[in-house]
Amino acid sequence: CACFFSDNIFVGRYGLHVQYRDEGQLRRDHGRALQERGCRSEEDFRAALREIEAEVQRRKQLIHQSVERKAIISKCYKRKHPEVYLLQDSFLAPDFLEIVRYCTSPDAHLHGLLRYIESFSDKRIYRLPVFTEEFCQAFVDELENFEQSDMPKGRPNTMNNYGVLLNELGMDETFITPLREKYLQPITALLYPDLGGACLDSHKAFVVKYSLHEDLDLSSHYDNAEVTLNVSLGKDFTEGNLYFGDFSQEPTPVPKYIEIQHVGAQGLLHRGGQIHGALPIASGERWNLIIWMRSSAIRNRLCPMCNKKPELVEAEGFGDGFTETPEDDVPETVNLCSLW
């Protein structure tokens, strides 16, 4: 596979999200693309190659650094609201639970589901209630407590400088995984059957923070996910709408963008490949829970970044969603798109 993973797409000086086996391949496959992005001289070319190689090496170390941080946090961090680490029905909005009940009923179908949720244009973007306001307040308070601690902190990705990786905080097994498997998957199975909505078997979950003196906005990008859930947790803020353009594989000469306002405790479901971004907030502070949900049944056949069949190597954790589980056996390691 010709790409490397773990972040939103669109990174690096020349906008490339690729990793090359050798300099010759770089010249053959993307010489013209590099030139279009301002890489014209031999010096520019070699600088771009050094930047790409450095990014590959950085990402190779991410999983090991994350494991080390998680161990330290588990041993040393004192939780302020320990109850928020274990998912409970009382955290979820009554209307959300009603949606899940419908989706798990024998006669559930897409048109019936659309009566319960809000749909935007033809881009397959949907808004639905997710959490109670009381849970959001307690969760944000816990996140702020962690931010103010002296614990090591891994940031969500190269585009967000403030936020928390929830697996490092210890929320994957007890909160995010049951949320995905029990509550979200019945919904995504109806909304996104073509994207593996019924078999989303892994995720990356994190919280991002926007404030006036930190990150204000987020540039256009698409996610390393089949389906994304974006929930506004609070706090008080103004402006900062999300905007959505084309699907990554279906660009148009003049893309049409729509703006969607964040609503507290409610979430937006959209295709990971939907190009989107966040406009600047004008005041206050906003926290968002982001869950990138992935289906190995989809991406093991076709890498969503390079649109080729991936070469897989063993990896720890979820392996960016390239997860192969033999029948009647759960391996200790999973696979991810090869870096080489």
Short mmCIF file of C-alpha atoms in Angstrom, two decimals:
data_model
loop_
_atom_site.label_atom_id
_atom_site.label_comp_id
_atom_site.label_asym_id
_atom_site.label_seq_id
_atom_site.Cartn_x
_atom_site.Cartn_y
_atom_site.Cartn_z
CA CYS A 1 0.00 0.00 0.00
CA ALA A 2 1.31 3.47 -0.85
CA CYS A 3 -0.03 5.35 2.15
CA PHE A 4 0.51 5.72 5.86
CA PHE A 5 -2.15 6.22 8.48
CA SER A 6 -3.42 7.57 11.80
CA ASP A 7 -4.48 11.15 10.97
CA ASN A 8 -6.88 13.22 8.95
CA ILE A 9 -5.97 13.46 5.30
CA PHE A 10 -4.19 16.55 3.93
CA VAL A 11 -0.90 16.84 5.78
CA GLY A 12 2.60 17.99 4.86
CA ARG A 13 3.99 20.89 2.91
CA TYR A 14 2.69 19.66 -0.45
CA GLY A 15 -0.62 18.24 0.71
CA LEU A 16 0.46 14.62 0.22
CA HIS A 17 -0.64 11.73 2.39
CA VAL A 18 1.60 9.09 0.86
CA GLN A 19 4.74 7.09 1.59
CA TYR A 20 6.98 5.80 -1.17
CA ARG A 21 9.21 2.77 -1.43
CA ASP A 22 11.98 4.69 -3.18
CA GLU A 23 12.80 7.97 -4.86
CA GLY A 24 12.18 6.49 -8.30
CA GLN A 25 8.63 5.60 -7.42
CA LEU A 26 8.07 9.09 -6.10
CA ARG A 27 9.25 10.53 -9.41
CA ARG A 28 7.19 8.12 -11.53
CA ASP A 29 3.93 8.31 -9.60
CA HIS A 30 3.77 11.86 -8.30
CA GLY A 31 6.29 14.07 -10.06
CA ARG A 32 3.52 16.04 -11.73
CA ALA A 33 1.52 16.29 -8.50
CA LEU A 34 4.55 17.63 -6.66
CA GLN A 35 5.17 20.20 -9.38
CA GLU A 36 1.56 21.37 -9.20
CA ARG A 37 2.06 21.93 -5.47
CA GLY A 38 5.16 24.06 -5.94
CA CYS A 39 7.90 21.42 -5.89
CA ARG A 40 9.89 22.36 -8.99
CA SER A 41 13.61 22.06 -8.34
CA GLU A 42 15.75 19.10 -7.34
CA GLU A 43 16.20 20.74 -3.93
CA ASP A 44 12.43 21.10 -3.51
CA PHE A 45 11.97 17.50 -4.50
CA ARG A 46 14.49 16.18 -1.98
CA ALA A 47 13.07 18.41 0.76
CA ALA A 48 9.61 16.97 0.11
CA LEU A 49 10.99 13.44 0.23
CA ARG A 50 12.76 14.14 3.53
CA GLU A 51 9.55 15.56 4.97
CA ILE A 52 7.57 12.49 3.95
CA GLU A 53 10.18 10.09 5.30
CA ALA A 54 10.33 11.96 8.62
CA GLU A 55 6.54 11.78 8.92
CA VAL A 56 6.58 8.04 8.26
CA GLN A 57 9.14 7.51 11.02
CA ARG A 58 7.12 9.69 13.40
CA ARG A 59 3.98 7.69 12.81
CA LYS A 60 5.78 4.41 13.27
CA GLN A 61 6.49 5.46 16.84
CA LEU A 62 2.96 6.63 17.67
CA ILE A 63 1.61 3.30 18.92
CA HIS A 64 4.58 2.71 21.24
CA GLN A 65 4.43 6.23 22.66
CA SER A 66 0.68 5.87 23.19
CA VAL A 67 1.08 2.59 25.09
CA GLU A 68 3.62 4.23 27.39
CA ARG A 69 1.38 7.22 28.09
CA LYS A 70 -1.63 5.01 28.77
CA ALA A 71 0.33 2.98 31.33
CA ILE A 72 1.43 6.12 33.17
CA ILE A 73 -2.09 7.58 33.16
CA SER A 74 -3.61 4.32 34.41
CA LYS A 75 -1.16 4.19 37.30
CA CYS A 76 -0.93 7.84 38.31
CA TYR A 77 -3.98 9.84 37.20
CA LYS A 78 -6.68 10.53 39.80
CA ARG A 79 -10.09 10.62 38.12
CA LYS A 80 -12.48 13.37 39.16
CA HIS A 81 -15.63 11.70 37.81
CA PRO A 82 -14.86 7.96 37.69
CA GLU A 83 -18.49 7.19 36.84
CA VAL A 84 -18.16 8.66 33.31
CA TYR A 85 -15.68 5.96 32.30
CA LEU A 86 -18.34 3.22 32.30
CA LEU A 87 -21.10 3.70 29.73
CA GLN A 88 -24.60 3.70 31.22
CA ASP A 89 -28.02 4.15 29.65
CA SER A 90 -28.58 7.14 31.94
CA PHE A 91 -25.84 9.01 30.02
CA LEU A 92 -27.77 8.67 26.78
CA ALA A 93 -30.60 10.94 25.66
CA PRO A 94 -34.05 9.30 25.86
CA ASP A 95 -34.65 10.11 22.17
CA PHE A 96 -31.36 8.41 21.27
CA LEU A 97 -32.40 5.26 23.12
CA GLU A 98 -35.72 5.34 21.25
CA ILE A 99 -33.82 5.52 17.94
CA VAL A 100 -31.72 2.51 18.94
CA ARG A 101 -34.85 0.57 19.93
CA TYR A 102 -36.34 1.25 16.52
CA CYS A 103 -33.17 0.24 14.69
CA THR A 104 -33.01 -3.06 16.57
CA SER A 105 -36.65 -3.90 15.90
CA PRO A 106 -37.44 -6.62 13.32
CA ASP A 107 -39.17 -4.24 10.92
CA ALA A 108 -36.61 -1.41 11.00
CA HIS A 109 -35.76 0.20 7.66
CA LEU A 110 -34.03 3.35 6.42
CA HIS A 111 -37.12 5.42 5.69
CA GLY A 112 -38.51 4.62 9.10
CA LEU A 113 -35.26 5.70 10.76
CA LEU A 114 -35.27 9.00 8.90
CA ARG A 115 -38.45 9.94 10.77
CA TYR A 116 -36.41 10.02 13.98
CA ILE A 117 -33.34 11.97 12.83
CA GLU A 118 -32.56 15.15 10.90
CA SER A 119 -31.11 14.80 7.40
CA PHE A 120 -29.06 17.42 5.52
CA SER A 121 -29.17 17.79 1.73
CA ASP A 122 -28.09 14.78 -0.30
CA LYS A 123 -24.72 14.34 1.41
CA ARG A 124 -25.92 11.63 3.82
CA ILE A 125 -25.25 13.77 6.88
CA TYR A 126 -27.56 13.21 9.83
CA ARG A 127 -28.10 14.88 13.20
CA LEU A 128 -29.43 13.01 16.22
CA PRO A 129 -29.49 13.42 19.99
CA VAL A 130 -26.81 11.34 21.74
CA PHE A 131 -26.07 12.30 25.35
CA THR A 132 -27.82 14.07 28.19
CA GLU A 133 -26.65 17.56 29.09
CA GLU A 134 -25.78 16.33 32.59
CA PHE A 135 -23.39 13.73 31.21
CA CYS A 136 -21.78 16.25 28.85
CA GLN A 137 -21.11 18.61 31.75
CA ALA A 138 -19.54 15.89 33.88
CA PHE A 139 -17.50 14.56 30.95
CA VAL A 140 -16.10 17.99 30.05
CA ASP A 141 -15.28 18.59 33.71
CA GLU A 142 -13.33 15.32 33.75
CA LEU A 143 -11.50 16.29 30.55
CA GLU A 144 -10.56 19.67 31.99
CA ASN A 145 -9.29 17.97 35.12
CA PHE A 146 -7.07 15.74 32.98
CA GLU A 147 -5.85 18.70 30.92
CA GLN A 148 -4.82 20.51 34.10
CA SER A 149 -2.95 17.49 35.42
CA ASP A 150 0.73 16.78 34.84
CA MET A 151 -0.03 13.53 33.00
CA PRO A 152 1.52 12.93 29.55
CA LYS A 153 -0.87 13.79 26.77
CA GLY A 154 -1.06 12.55 23.21
CA ARG A 155 -2.91 14.85 20.85
CA PRO A 156 -5.63 13.60 18.50
CA ASN A 157 -3.88 14.19 15.17
CA THR A 158 -1.67 16.58 13.23
CA MET A 159 -4.52 19.05 12.73
CA ASN A 160 -5.74 19.37 16.34
CA ASN A 161 -3.29 20.66 18.93
CA TYR A 162 -5.66 20.45 21.89
CA GLY A 163 -7.67 17.45 22.96
CA VAL A 164 -7.48 13.98 24.45
CA LEU A 165 -7.04 10.47 23.03
CA LEU A 166 -9.71 8.51 24.85
CA ASN A 167 -7.96 5.15 24.63
CA GLU A 168 -5.06 6.65 26.61
CA LEU A 169 -7.54 7.91 29.19
CA GLY A 170 -8.84 4.34 29.59
CA MET A 171 -12.26 4.76 27.95
CA ASP A 172 -12.02 2.41 24.97
CA GLU A 173 -13.09 -0.91 26.51
CA THR A 174 -15.67 0.41 28.97
CA PHE A 175 -17.23 3.28 27.05
CA ILE A 176 -16.43 3.70 23.35
CA THR A 177 -16.51 0.05 22.30
CA PRO A 178 -19.95 -0.66 23.85
CA LEU A 179 -21.24 2.64 22.47
CA ARG A 180 -20.15 1.61 18.98
CA GLU A 181 -21.26 -2.02 19.17
CA LYS A 182 -24.55 -1.80 21.08
CA TYR A 183 -25.90 1.63 20.19
CA LEU A 184 -24.29 3.13 17.08
CA GLN A 185 -23.94 0.09 14.84
CA PRO A 186 -27.70 -0.60 14.58
CA ILE A 187 -28.07 2.98 13.33
CA THR A 188 -25.13 2.96 10.91
CA ALA A 189 -26.26 -0.41 9.54
CA LEU A 190 -29.33 1.32 8.11
CA LEU A 191 -27.68 4.61 7.14
CA TYR A 192 -24.43 3.33 5.61
CA PRO A 193 -24.76 -0.32 4.49
CA ASP A 194 -22.38 0.33 1.57
CA LEU A 195 -19.66 1.51 3.96
CA GLY A 196 -19.77 -1.47 6.29
CA GLY A 197 -22.22 0.20 8.65
CA ALA A 198 -23.34 -3.19 9.96
CA CYS A 199 -19.78 -4.35 10.70
CA LEU A 200 -17.89 -1.39 12.13
CA ASP A 201 -15.39 -3.43 14.12
CA SER A 202 -12.91 -0.81 15.33
CA HIS A 203 -12.53 2.89 15.97
CA LYS A 204 -10.34 5.81 16.97
CA ALA A 205 -11.99 8.08 19.55
CA PHE A 206 -10.78 11.43 20.78
CA VAL A 207 -11.97 14.78 22.05
CA VAL A 208 -10.94 18.08 20.45
CA LYS A 209 -11.02 21.50 22.04
CA TYR A 210 -11.48 24.91 20.40
CA SER A 211 -10.99 28.24 22.18
CA LEU A 212 -9.96 31.78 21.32
CA HIS A 213 -6.33 31.43 22.35
CA GLU A 214 -5.84 27.86 21.11
CA ASP A 215 -7.30 26.09 18.06
CA LEU A 216 -10.03 28.24 16.52
CA ASP A 217 -11.02 26.15 13.52
CA LEU A 218 -10.17 23.12 11.41
CA SER A 219 -9.16 23.17 7.76
CA SER A 220 -10.83 21.10 5.05
CA HIS A 221 -10.04 17.40 5.35
CA TYR A 222 -11.59 13.98 5.31
CA ASP A 223 -11.27 11.33 7.98
CA ASN A 224 -9.49 8.00 8.23
CA ALA A 225 -12.84 6.32 8.80
CA GLU A 226 -15.79 4.74 7.07
CA VAL A 227 -18.28 6.57 9.31
CA THR A 228 -17.66 9.48 11.70
CA LEU A 229 -19.68 10.59 14.72
CA ASN A 230 -19.09 14.17 15.91
CA VAL A 231 -20.84 15.13 19.16
CA SER A 232 -20.86 18.66 20.58
CA LEU A 233 -20.20 18.36 24.33
CA GLY A 234 -20.22 22.11 25.12
CA LYS A 235 -19.28 24.52 26.60
CA ASP A 236 -20.74 27.94 25.72
CA PHE A 237 -19.52 29.21 22.35
CA THR A 238 -20.65 31.19 19.32
CA GLU A 239 -20.11 30.55 15.60
CA GLY A 240 -17.87 27.64 14.64
CA ASN A 241 -20.26 25.87 12.29
CA LEU A 242 -19.17 22.74 10.48
CA TYR A 243 -19.09 22.83 6.68
CA PHE A 244 -19.31 19.91 4.28
CA GLY A 245 -18.32 19.64 0.64
CA ASP A 246 -17.85 16.76 -1.78
CA PHE A 247 -17.25 13.13 -1.05
CA SER A 248 -13.51 12.53 -1.45
CA GLN A 249 -13.91 10.11 -4.36
CA GLU A 250 -16.49 12.22 -6.19
CA PRO A 251 -15.00 15.75 -6.48
CA THR A 252 -16.75 18.32 -8.65
CA PRO A 253 -15.17 21.29 -10.46
CA VAL A 254 -17.08 23.73 -8.25
CA PRO A 255 -17.91 21.96 -4.98
CA LYS A 256 -21.04 23.00 -3.13
CA TYR A 257 -20.63 23.45 0.61
CA ILE A 258 -23.30 23.43 3.27
CA GLU A 259 -22.98 24.74 6.82
CA ILE A 260 -24.40 22.89 9.81
CA GLN A 261 -24.65 24.35 13.28
CA HIS A 262 -23.44 22.45 16.31
CA VAL A 263 -26.14 21.64 18.87
CA GLY A 264 -25.10 20.77 22.40
CA ALA A 265 -25.32 17.06 23.36
CA GLN A 266 -26.28 16.18 19.77
CA GLY A 267 -24.15 14.43 17.18
CA LEU A 268 -23.59 14.49 13.46
CA LEU A 269 -23.10 11.22 11.59
CA HIS A 270 -21.37 11.46 8.22
CA ARG A 271 -19.23 9.44 5.86
CA GLY A 272 -15.57 9.60 6.79
CA GLY A 273 -14.71 10.45 3.20
CA GLN A 274 -16.93 13.54 3.23
CA ILE A 275 -14.71 16.60 2.90
CA HIS A 276 -15.44 18.90 5.82
CA GLY A 277 -14.00 21.43 8.25
CA ALA A 278 -14.88 23.70 11.16
CA LEU A 279 -15.28 27.47 10.87
CA PRO A 280 -13.66 29.64 13.59
CA ILE A 281 -15.48 30.08 16.87
CA ALA A 282 -16.12 33.74 17.76
CA SER A 283 -16.26 33.38 21.55
CA GLY A 284 -16.23 30.84 24.32
CA GLU A 285 -14.93 27.29 24.23
CA ARG A 286 -16.10 24.12 22.49
CA TRP A 287 -15.37 20.47 23.16
CA ASN A 288 -16.27 17.80 20.61
CA LEU A 289 -16.22 14.03 20.87
CA ILE A 290 -15.08 12.46 17.59
CA ILE A 291 -15.35 8.74 16.86
CA TRP A 292 -13.83 7.45 13.64
CA MET A 293 -15.57 4.11 13.04
CA ARG A 294 -13.95 1.61 10.70
CA SER A 295 -14.93 -1.59 8.94
CA SER A 296 -12.19 -4.10 8.14
CA ALA A 297 -14.60 -5.79 5.71
CA ILE A 298 -14.39 -2.62 3.61
CA ARG A 299 -10.84 -1.39 4.03
CA ASN A 300 -9.14 -4.81 3.92
CA ARG A 301 -10.36 -5.00 0.31
CA LEU A 302 -9.64 -1.40 -0.66
CA CYS A 303 -7.50 1.12 1.18
CA PRO A 304 -9.61 4.29 1.60
CA MET A 305 -6.57 6.51 1.10
CA CYS A 306 -4.91 5.15 -2.05
CA ASN A 307 -7.87 3.15 -3.42
CA LYS A 308 -5.74 0.03 -3.82
CA LYS A 309 -5.76 -3.34 -2.13
CA PRO A 310 -3.63 -2.88 1.01
CA GLU A 311 -0.63 -4.95 2.00
CA LEU A 312 -1.09 -5.84 5.67
CA VAL A 313 1.46 -6.28 8.43
CA GLU A 314 0.94 -7.18 12.06
CA ALA A 315 0.35 -4.31 14.45
CA GLU A 316 -0.83 -3.63 17.99
CA GLY A 317 -4.24 -2.24 18.85
CA PHE A 318 -6.88 -1.69 16.19
CA GLY A 319 -4.29 -1.22 13.44
CA ASP A 320 -6.21 1.68 11.90
CA GLY A 321 -9.12 -0.61 11.14
CA PHE A 322 -7.33 -3.20 9.02
CA THR A 323 -8.46 -5.86 11.46
CA GLU A 324 -8.49 -9.52 10.46
CA THR A 325 -10.14 -11.92 12.89
CA PRO A 326 -9.88 -15.64 11.97
CA GLU A 327 -13.02 -17.67 12.55
CA ASP A 328 -13.44 -18.82 16.15
CA ASP A 329 -10.20 -17.10 17.12
CA VAL A 330 -9.34 -13.61 18.33
CA PRO A 331 -5.68 -12.78 17.65
CA GLU A 332 -3.48 -10.84 20.04
CA THR A 333 -2.37 -8.60 17.16
CA VAL A 334 -4.20 -7.11 14.25
CA ASN A 335 -3.14 -5.92 10.83
CA LEU A 336 -2.66 -2.47 9.41
CA CYS A 337 -1.99 -1.00 6.01
CA SER A 338 1.69 -1.64 5.30
CA LEU A 339 4.07 1.29 5.63
CA TRP A 340 6.36 -0.16 2.97
#
